[in-house]
PDB file of C-alpha atoms and ligand atoms in Angstrom:
ATOM      1  CA  UNK A 119      67.098  66.392 296.825  1.00  0.00           C
ATOM      2  CA  UNK A 120      69.214  69.427 295.870  1.00  0.00           C
ATOM      3  CA  UNK A 121      70.622  71.556 298.679  1.00  0.00           C
ATOM      4  CA  UNK A 122      68.629  74.560 297.453  1.00  0.00           C
ATOM      5  CA  UNK A 123      65.377  72.597 297.759  1.00  0.00           C
ATOM      6  CA  UNK A 124      65.809  72.135 301.519  1.00  0.00           C
ATOM      7  CA  UNK A 125      63.381  74.594 303.153  1.00  0.00           C
ATOM      8  CA  UNK A 126      64.814  77.546 305.044  1.00  0.00           C
ATOM      9  CA  UNK A 127      62.942  79.916 307.333  1.00  0.00           C
ATOM     10  CA  UNK A 128      64.956  83.129 307.705  1.00  0.00           C
ATOM     11  CA  UNK A 129      64.189  85.452 310.611  1.00  0.00           C
ATOM     12  CA  UNK A 130      65.980  88.797 310.612  1.00  0.00           C
ATOM     13  CA  UNK A 131      65.518  91.743 312.886  1.00  0.00           C
ATOM     14  CA  UNK A 132      67.062  94.114 315.401  1.00  0.00           C
ATOM     15  CA  UNK A 133      68.819  93.394 318.644  1.00  0.00           C
ATOM     16  CA  UNK A 134      66.847  91.675 321.416  1.00  0.00           C
ATOM     17  CA  UNK A 135      63.655  91.402 319.371  1.00  0.00           C
ATOM     18  CA  UNK A 136      63.232  87.767 320.417  1.00  0.00           C
ATOM     19  CA  UNK A 137      64.333  86.222 317.113  1.00  0.00           C
ATOM     20  CA  UNK A 138      66.441  83.553 318.793  1.00  0.00           C
ATOM     21  CA  UNK A 139      63.747  82.473 321.243  1.00  0.00           C
ATOM     22  CA  UNK A 140      61.091  82.203 318.545  1.00  0.00           C
ATOM     23  CA  UNK A 141      63.421  80.531 316.056  1.00  0.00           C
ATOM     24  CA  UNK A 142      64.452  77.869 318.583  1.00  0.00           C
ATOM     25  CA  UNK A 143      60.851  77.106 319.519  1.00  0.00           C
ATOM     26  CA  UNK A 144      59.797  76.801 315.889  1.00  0.00           C
ATOM     27  CA  UNK A 145      62.860  74.649 315.153  1.00  0.00           C
ATOM     28  CA  UNK A 146      61.738  72.218 317.885  1.00  0.00           C
ATOM     29  CA  UNK A 147      58.152  72.115 316.578  1.00  0.00           C
ATOM     30  CA  UNK A 148      59.239  71.402 313.006  1.00  0.00           C
ATOM     31  CA  UNK A 149      62.286  69.299 314.001  1.00  0.00           C
ATOM     32  CA  UNK A 150      64.391  71.687 311.887  1.00  0.00           C
ATOM     33  CA  UNK A 151      68.048  72.542 312.354  1.00  0.00           C
ATOM     34  CA  UNK A 152      68.756  75.914 313.917  1.00  0.00           C
ATOM     35  CA  UNK A 153      71.476  78.454 313.144  1.00  0.00           C
ATOM     36  CA  UNK A 154      72.048  81.431 315.434  1.00  0.00           C
ATOM     37  CA  UNK A 155      74.159  83.499 313.027  1.00  0.00           C
ATOM     38  CA  UNK A 156      74.717  86.243 315.615  1.00  0.00           C
ATOM     39  CA  UNK A 157      76.577  83.699 317.757  1.00  0.00           C
ATOM     40  CA  UNK A 158      79.251  83.473 315.038  1.00  0.00           C
ATOM     41  CA  UNK A 159      79.897  87.226 315.226  1.00  0.00           C
ATOM     42  CA  UNK A 160      79.885  87.029 319.029  1.00  0.00           C
ATOM     43  CA  UNK A 161      82.419  84.170 318.917  1.00  0.00           C
ATOM     44  CA  UNK A 162      84.782  86.253 316.783  1.00  0.00           C
ATOM     45  CA  UNK A 163      84.322  89.067 319.299  1.00  0.00           C
ATOM     46  CA  UNK A 164      85.148  86.746 322.184  1.00  0.00           C
ATOM     47  CA  UNK A 165      88.297  85.460 320.464  1.00  0.00           C
ATOM     48  CA  UNK A 166      89.330  89.022 319.665  1.00  0.00           C
ATOM     49  CA  UNK A 167      88.877  90.005 323.314  1.00  0.00           C
ATOM     50  CA  UNK A 168      90.785  86.979 324.573  1.00  0.00           C
ATOM     51  CA  UNK A 169      93.742  87.671 322.286  1.00  0.00           C
ATOM     52  CA  UNK A 170      93.624  91.477 322.759  1.00  0.00           C
ATOM     53  CA  UNK A 171      93.223  91.800 318.990  1.00  0.00           C
ATOM     54  CA  UNK A 172      93.157  95.237 317.420  1.00  0.00           C
ATOM     55  CA  UNK A 173      89.522  95.837 316.438  1.00  0.00           C
ATOM     56  CA  UNK A 174      90.707  97.836 313.422  1.00  0.00           C
ATOM     57  CA  UNK A 175      92.779  94.935 312.092  1.00  0.00           C
ATOM     58  CA  UNK A 176      90.339  93.556 309.496  1.00  0.00           C
ATOM     59  CA  UNK A 177      92.723  90.896 308.202  1.00  0.00           C
ATOM     60  CA  UNK A 178      93.322  89.474 311.649  1.00  0.00           C
ATOM     61  CA  UNK A 179      89.568  89.421 312.398  1.00  0.00           C
ATOM     62  CA  UNK A 180      88.906  87.770 309.038  1.00  0.00           C
ATOM     63  CA  UNK A 181      91.434  85.053 309.878  1.00  0.00           C
ATOM     64  CA  UNK A 182      89.729  84.531 313.232  1.00  0.00           C
ATOM     65  CA  UNK A 183      86.386  84.212 311.413  1.00  0.00           C
ATOM     66  CA  UNK A 184      87.748  81.738 308.889  1.00  0.00           C
ATOM     67  CA  UNK A 185      89.474  79.565 311.496  1.00  0.00           C
ATOM     68  CA  UNK A 186      86.749  79.543 314.175  1.00  0.00           C
ATOM     69  CA  UNK A 187      86.899  76.154 315.856  1.00  0.00           C
ATOM     70  CA  UNK A 188      83.304  75.965 317.034  1.00  0.00           C
ATOM     71  CA  UNK A 189      80.807  73.214 317.707  1.00  0.00           C
ATOM     72  CA  UNK A 190      77.097  73.871 318.157  1.00  0.00           C
ATOM     73  CA  UNK A 191      75.967  71.014 320.333  1.00  0.00           C
ATOM     74  CA  UNK A 192      72.228  71.331 321.044  1.00  0.00           C
ATOM     75  CA  UNK A 193      72.083  74.383 323.237  1.00  0.00           C
ATOM     76  CA  UNK A 194      75.796  74.460 324.051  1.00  0.00           C
ATOM     77  CA  UNK A 195      78.355  76.432 322.056  1.00  0.00           C
ATOM     78  CA  UNK A 196      81.897  75.062 322.297  1.00  0.00           C
ATOM     79  CA  UNK A 197      84.833  77.196 321.179  1.00  0.00           C
ATOM     80  CA  UNK A 198      88.290  75.603 321.148  1.00  0.00           C
ATOM     81  CA  UNK A 199      87.026  72.817 323.445  1.00  0.00           C
ATOM     82  CA  UNK A 200      85.585  75.254 325.987  1.00  0.00           C
ATOM     83  CA  UNK A 201      81.870  75.910 326.646  1.00  0.00           C
ATOM     84  CA  UNK A 202      81.244  79.611 325.963  1.00  0.00           C
ATOM     85  CA  UNK A 203      77.437  79.597 325.684  1.00  0.00           C
ATOM     86  CA  UNK A 204      76.987  82.138 328.448  1.00  0.00           C
ATOM     87  CA  UNK A 205      80.180  84.132 327.927  1.00  0.00           C
ATOM     88  CA  UNK A 206      79.289  85.234 324.392  1.00  0.00           C
ATOM     89  CA  UNK A 207      75.972  86.720 325.612  1.00  0.00           C
ATOM     90  CA  UNK A 208      77.678  89.584 327.462  1.00  0.00           C
ATOM     91  CA  UNK A 209      76.861  93.089 326.221  1.00  0.00           C
ATOM     92  CA  UNK A 210      80.592  93.608 325.666  1.00  0.00           C
ATOM     93  CA  UNK A 211      80.629  90.741 323.147  1.00  0.00           C
ATOM     94  CA  UNK A 212      77.411  92.003 321.554  1.00  0.00           C
ATOM     95  CA  UNK A 213      78.754  95.506 321.030  1.00  0.00           C
ATOM     96  CA  UNK A 214      82.080  94.264 319.688  1.00  0.00           C
ATOM     97  CA  UNK A 215      80.272  91.741 317.458  1.00  0.00           C
ATOM     98  CA  UNK A 216      78.297  94.534 315.861  1.00  0.00           C
ATOM     99  CA  UNK A 217      81.516  96.494 315.152  1.00  0.00           C
ATOM    100  CA  UNK A 218      83.213  93.448 313.648  1.00  0.00           C
ATOM    101  CA  UNK A 219      80.084  92.601 311.624  1.00  0.00           C
ATOM    102  CA  UNK A 220      80.465  95.832 309.665  1.00  0.00           C
ATOM    103  CA  UNK A 221      83.596  94.474 307.894  1.00  0.00           C
ATOM    104  CA  UNK A 222      82.597  92.951 304.513  1.00  0.00           C
ATOM    105  CA  UNK A 223      85.544  90.538 304.476  1.00  0.00           C
ATOM    106  CA  UNK A 224      84.595  89.125 307.882  1.00  0.00           C
ATOM    107  CA  UNK A 225      81.026  88.561 306.660  1.00  0.00           C
ATOM    108  CA  UNK A 226      82.344  86.914 303.511  1.00  0.00           C
ATOM    109  CA  UNK A 227      84.510  84.556 305.597  1.00  0.00           C
ATOM    110  CA  UNK A 228      81.375  83.334 307.414  1.00  0.00           C
ATOM    111  CA  UNK A 229      79.131  82.879 304.379  1.00  0.00           C
ATOM    112  CA  UNK A 230      80.054  79.320 303.409  1.00  0.00           C
ATOM    113  CA  UNK A 231      80.007  78.107 307.009  1.00  0.00           C
ATOM    114  CA  UNK A 232      76.484  79.460 307.501  1.00  0.00           C
ATOM    115  CA  UNK A 233      75.222  77.732 304.358  1.00  0.00           C
ATOM    116  CA  UNK A 234      76.439  74.330 305.586  1.00  0.00           C
ATOM    117  CA  UNK A 235      73.670  74.445 308.208  1.00  0.00           C
ATOM    118  CA  UNK A 236      71.104  73.908 305.430  1.00  0.00           C
ATOM    119  CA  UNK A 237      70.363  70.255 306.065  1.00  0.00           C
ATOM    120  CA  UNK A 238      67.270  68.049 305.840  1.00  0.00           C
ATOM    121  CA  UNK A 239      64.513  68.268 306.949  1.00  0.00           C
ATOM    122  CA  UNK A 240      64.994  72.054 307.020  1.00  0.00           C
ATOM    123  CA  UNK A 241      66.666  75.012 308.670  1.00  0.00           C
ATOM    124  CA  UNK A 242      65.447  77.946 310.687  1.00  0.00           C
ATOM    125  CA  UNK A 243      67.956  80.707 311.188  1.00  0.00           C
ATOM    126  CA  UNK A 244      68.079  84.169 312.698  1.00  0.00           C
ATOM    127  CA  UNK A 245      70.263  87.219 312.214  1.00  0.00           C
ATOM    128  CA  UNK A 246      70.412  90.398 310.159  1.00  0.00           C
ATOM    129  CA  UNK A 247      71.014  89.161 306.604  1.00  0.00           C
ATOM    130  CA  UNK A 248      69.705  85.595 306.599  1.00  0.00           C
ATOM    131  CA  UNK A 249      66.937  86.301 304.067  1.00  0.00           C
ATOM    132  CA  UNK A 250      68.723  89.037 302.131  1.00  0.00           C
ATOM    133  CA  UNK A 251      72.231  87.599 301.667  1.00  0.00           C
ATOM    134  CA  UNK A 252      72.864  84.122 303.066  1.00  0.00           C
ATOM    135  CA  UNK A 253      69.632  82.340 302.093  1.00  0.00           C
ATOM    136  CA  UNK A 254      67.987  84.577 299.467  1.00  0.00           C
ATOM    137  CA  UNK A 255      65.860  81.602 298.348  1.00  0.00           C
ATOM    138  CA  UNK A 256      64.388  80.974 301.840  1.00  0.00           C
ATOM    139  CA  UNK A 257      60.748  79.826 301.568  1.00  0.00           C
ATOM    140  CA  UNK A 258      59.712  82.124 304.394  1.00  0.00           C
ATOM    141  CA  UNK A 259      61.414  85.402 305.319  1.00  0.00           C
ATOM    142  CA  UNK A 260      60.379  87.284 308.417  1.00  0.00           C
ATOM    143  CA  UNK A 261      61.450  90.642 309.797  1.00  0.00           C
ATOM    144  CA  UNK A 262      60.846  90.287 313.519  1.00  0.00           C
ATOM    145  CA  UNK A 263      60.890  93.435 315.598  1.00  0.00           C
ATOM    146  CA  UNK A 264      59.529  95.149 318.722  1.00  0.00           C
ATOM    147  CA  UNK A 265      59.803  98.630 320.208  1.00  0.00           C
ATOM    148  CA  UNK A 266      63.253  99.516 321.640  1.00  0.00           C
ATOM    149  CA  UNK A 267      61.781  99.782 325.174  1.00  0.00           C
ATOM    150  CA  UNK A 268      60.244  96.315 325.051  1.00  0.00           C
ATOM    151  CA  UNK A 269      63.480  94.924 323.607  1.00  0.00           C
ATOM    152  CA  UNK A 270      65.495  96.468 326.453  1.00  0.00           C
ATOM    153  CA  UNK A 271      63.122  94.847 328.976  1.00  0.00           C
ATOM    154  CA  UNK A 272      63.429  91.471 327.249  1.00  0.00           C
ATOM    155  CA  UNK A 273      67.221  91.665 327.101  1.00  0.00           C
ATOM    156  CA  UNK A 274      67.292  92.665 330.792  1.00  0.00           C
ATOM    157  CA  UNK A 275      65.187  89.657 331.778  1.00  0.00           C
ATOM    158  CA  UNK A 276      67.292  87.335 329.624  1.00  0.00           C
ATOM    159  CA  UNK A 277      70.592  88.550 331.139  1.00  0.00           C
ATOM    160  CA  UNK A 278      69.325  88.436 334.722  1.00  0.00           C
ATOM    161  CA  UNK A 279      68.076  84.874 334.145  1.00  0.00           C
ATOM    162  CA  UNK A 280      71.560  83.950 332.935  1.00  0.00           C
ATOM    163  CA  UNK A 281      73.049  85.473 336.093  1.00  0.00           C
ATOM    164  CA  UNK A 282      74.581  88.417 334.194  1.00  0.00           C
ATOM    165  CA  UNK A 283      74.224  91.880 335.786  1.00  0.00           C
ATOM    166  CA  UNK A 284      72.381  94.463 333.702  1.00  0.00           C
ATOM    167  CA  UNK A 285      70.795  97.882 333.882  1.00  0.00           C
ATOM    168  CA  UNK A 286      67.725  98.715 331.725  1.00  0.00           C
ATOM    169  CA  UNK A 287      68.750 102.302 330.940  1.00  0.00           C
ATOM    170  CA  UNK A 288      72.189 101.208 329.720  1.00  0.00           C
ATOM    171  CA  UNK A 289      70.644  98.361 327.752  1.00  0.00           C
ATOM    172  CA  UNK A 290      68.215 100.708 326.006  1.00  0.00           C
ATOM    173  CA  UNK A 291      71.117 102.938 325.006  1.00  0.00           C
ATOM    174  CA  UNK A 292      73.145  99.976 323.751  1.00  0.00           C
ATOM    175  CA  UNK A 293      70.179  98.715 321.739  1.00  0.00           C
ATOM    176  CA  UNK A 294      69.636 102.093 320.110  1.00  0.00           C
ATOM    177  CA  UNK A 295      73.338 102.435 319.271  1.00  0.00           C
ATOM    178  CA  UNK A 296      73.447  98.912 317.877  1.00  0.00           C
ATOM    179  CA  UNK A 297      70.278  99.496 315.775  1.00  0.00           C
ATOM    180  CA  UNK A 298      71.873 102.579 314.345  1.00  0.00           C
ATOM    181  CA  UNK A 299      75.170 100.850 313.520  1.00  0.00           C
ATOM    182  CA  UNK A 300      73.499  97.706 312.112  1.00  0.00           C
ATOM    183  CA  UNK A 301      71.056  99.725 309.979  1.00  0.00           C
ATOM    184  CA  UNK A 302      73.538 102.208 308.569  1.00  0.00           C
ATOM    185  CA  UNK A 303      76.462 100.006 307.630  1.00  0.00           C
ATOM    186  CA  UNK A 304      77.149  99.692 303.915  1.00  0.00           C
ATOM    187  CA  UNK A 305      77.253  95.895 303.820  1.00  0.00           C
ATOM    188  CA  UNK A 306      74.203  93.739 304.648  1.00  0.00           C
ATOM    189  CA  UNK A 307      72.463  96.494 306.622  1.00  0.00           C
ATOM    190  CA  UNK A 308      69.611  95.614 308.933  1.00  0.00           C
ATOM    191  CA  UNK A 309      66.432  96.365 307.012  1.00  0.00           C
ATOM    192  CA  UNK A 310      63.197  94.663 306.107  1.00  0.00           C
ATOM    193  CA  UNK A 311      63.545  93.290 302.585  1.00  0.00           C
ATOM    194  CA  UNK A 312      60.620  93.614 300.199  1.00  0.00           C
ATOM    195  CA  UNK A 313      59.903  89.877 300.304  1.00  0.00           C
ATOM    196  CA  UNK A 314      59.960  89.553 304.131  1.00  0.00           C
ATOM    197  CA  UNK A 315      56.824  89.515 306.272  1.00  0.00           C
ATOM    198  CA  UNK A 316      56.788  91.916 309.175  1.00  0.00           C
ATOM    199  CA  UNK A 317      56.194  90.439 312.627  1.00  0.00           C
ATOM    200  CA  UNK A 318      55.981  93.149 315.286  1.00  0.00           C
ATOM    201  CA  UNK A 319      56.023  91.381 318.643  1.00  0.00           C
ATOM    202  CA  UNK A 320      55.755  94.461 320.875  1.00  0.00           C
ATOM    203  CA  UNK A 321      52.330  93.328 322.066  1.00  0.00           C
ATOM    204  CA  UNK A 322      52.645  89.606 321.385  1.00  0.00           C
ATOM    205  CA  UNK A 323      53.500  86.820 323.803  1.00  0.00           C
ATOM    206  CA  UNK A 324      56.190  84.313 322.850  1.00  0.00           C
ATOM    207  CA  UNK A 325      53.598  81.684 322.052  1.00  0.00           C
ATOM    208  CA  UNK A 326      51.572  84.088 319.876  1.00  0.00           C
ATOM    209  CA  UNK A 327      54.719  84.972 317.915  1.00  0.00           C
ATOM    210  CA  UNK A 328      55.631  81.296 317.589  1.00  0.00           C
ATOM    211  CA  UNK A 329      52.120  80.426 316.360  1.00  0.00           C
ATOM    212  CA  UNK A 330      52.258  83.202 313.758  1.00  0.00           C
ATOM    213  CA  UNK A 331      55.525  81.877 312.318  1.00  0.00           C
ATOM    214  CA  UNK A 332      54.179  78.317 312.269  1.00  0.00           C
ATOM    215  CA  UNK A 333      50.930  79.346 310.598  1.00  0.00           C
ATOM    216  CA  UNK A 334      52.820  81.303 307.908  1.00  0.00           C
ATOM    217  CA  UNK A 335      55.071  78.332 307.275  1.00  0.00           C
ATOM    218  CA  UNK A 336      52.134  75.892 307.128  1.00  0.00           C
ATOM    219  CA  UNK A 337      50.347  78.182 304.705  1.00  0.00           C
ATOM    220  CA  UNK A 338      53.372  78.192 302.365  1.00  0.00           C
ATOM    221  CA  UNK A 339      53.906  74.465 302.806  1.00  0.00           C
ATOM    222  CA  UNK A 340      50.244  73.737 301.937  1.00  0.00           C
ATOM    223  CA  UNK A 341      50.451  75.971 298.870  1.00  0.00           C
ATOM    224  CA  UNK A 342      53.665  74.312 297.671  1.00  0.00           C
ATOM    225  CA  UNK A 343      52.291  70.805 298.137  1.00  0.00           C
ATOM    226  CA  UNK A 344      49.154  71.631 296.195  1.00  0.00           C
ATOM    227  CA  UNK A 345      51.358  73.099 293.458  1.00  0.00           C
ATOM    228  CA  UNK A 346      53.345  69.847 293.385  1.00  0.00           C
ATOM    229  CA  UNK A 347      50.209  67.703 293.246  1.00  0.00           C
ATOM    230  CA  UNK A 348      48.570  69.634 290.384  1.00  0.00           C
TER     231      UNK A 348
HETATM  232  O1  LIG B 137      71.861  90.491 320.833  1.00  0.00           O
HETATM  233  P1  LIG B 137      71.427  90.499 319.449  1.00  0.00           P
HETATM  234  O2  LIG B 137      70.223  89.700 319.149  1.00  0.00           O
HETATM  235  O3  LIG B 137      71.404  91.829 318.870  1.00  0.00           O
HETATM  236  O4  LIG B 137      72.650  90.008 318.690  1.00  0.00           O
HETATM  237  P2  LIG B 137      73.048  88.806 317.860  1.00  0.00           P
HETATM  238  O5  LIG B 137      71.980  88.350 316.930  1.00  0.00           O
HETATM  239  O6  LIG B 137      73.662  87.821 318.774  1.00  0.00           O
HETATM  240  O7  LIG B 137      74.197  89.515 316.958  1.00  0.00           O
HETATM  241  C1  LIG B 137      75.251  90.279 317.495  1.00  0.00           C
HETATM  242  C2  LIG B 137      75.706  91.281 316.436  1.00  0.00           C
HETATM  243  O8  LIG B 137      76.196  90.561 315.300  1.00  0.00           O
HETATM  244  C3  LIG B 137      74.599  92.184 315.889  1.00  0.00           C
HETATM  245  O9  LIG B 137      74.522  93.418 316.533  1.00  0.00           O
HETATM  246  C4  LIG B 137      74.968  92.380 314.437  1.00  0.00           C
HETATM  247  O10 LIG B 137      75.763  93.510 314.239  1.00  0.00           O
HETATM  248  C5  LIG B 137      75.829  91.190 314.081  1.00  0.00           C
HETATM  249  N1  LIG B 137      75.122  90.256 313.208  1.00  0.00           N
HETATM  250  C6  LIG B 137      75.186  90.496 311.855  1.00  0.00           C
HETATM  251  O11 LIG B 137      75.733  91.492 311.409  1.00  0.00           O
HETATM  252  N2  LIG B 137      74.631  89.603 310.978  1.00  0.00           N
HETATM  253  C7  LIG B 137      74.001  88.510 311.417  1.00  0.00           C
HETATM  254  N3  LIG B 137      73.487  87.666 310.548  1.00  0.00           N
HETATM  255  C8  LIG B 137      73.895  88.279 312.799  1.00  0.00           C
HETATM  256  C9  LIG B 137      74.463  89.171 313.689  1.00  0.00           C
END
């Protein structure tokens, strides 16, 4: 089987919309591989913070991106032999990640690495440009969103559960700033592409959102198999 025949489900959308949660649940159901592309940008941010890198130094950040020594081991993320799963979830890393993600050369340095996650029996991935840039031939593209207020509540709950202090008003402001930066950058901006299905989860539970993604995928899968048979 050719690499480009391996099915990919690409979920893009704004900050704290629940993409990661849904993508991981669907990955388990389908026994697919999972790529959290945002984690790569957060890892660069963490390395930049640790080394007091100049955030305006694009070449240095690109080198960090190219040389990232990271292992995704089930739910653990290991950077340079150290578990950083929780550390990269801080708002500080998120904000810095979104600044770094605006540099085209940093994005370019991550492209090949992201595509290596396309392995049998399939891949589900989430981010901002998974369907538009990294996997344009994904069989199913979804733009997953929710209102900013609901996203701030979800992010708050997620951080508190991880033992990280957070304040809803600050989170809402961060989310709005991040939406603005991610949507207005010139390279791979956050936007719903014409071929992506919209999934607004403002009023949906996690399991309803998960079921919607699975039913869309099954629909496409059934159509493709009947095409193959005929
Ligand atoms: O917390 P949130 O879900 O917003 O963030 P994330 O998915 O972990 O990504 C952190 C930041 O990385 C985002 O604000 C984006 O600016 C950037 N990002 C990106 O530009 N492209 C991706 N494919 C994934 C993340």
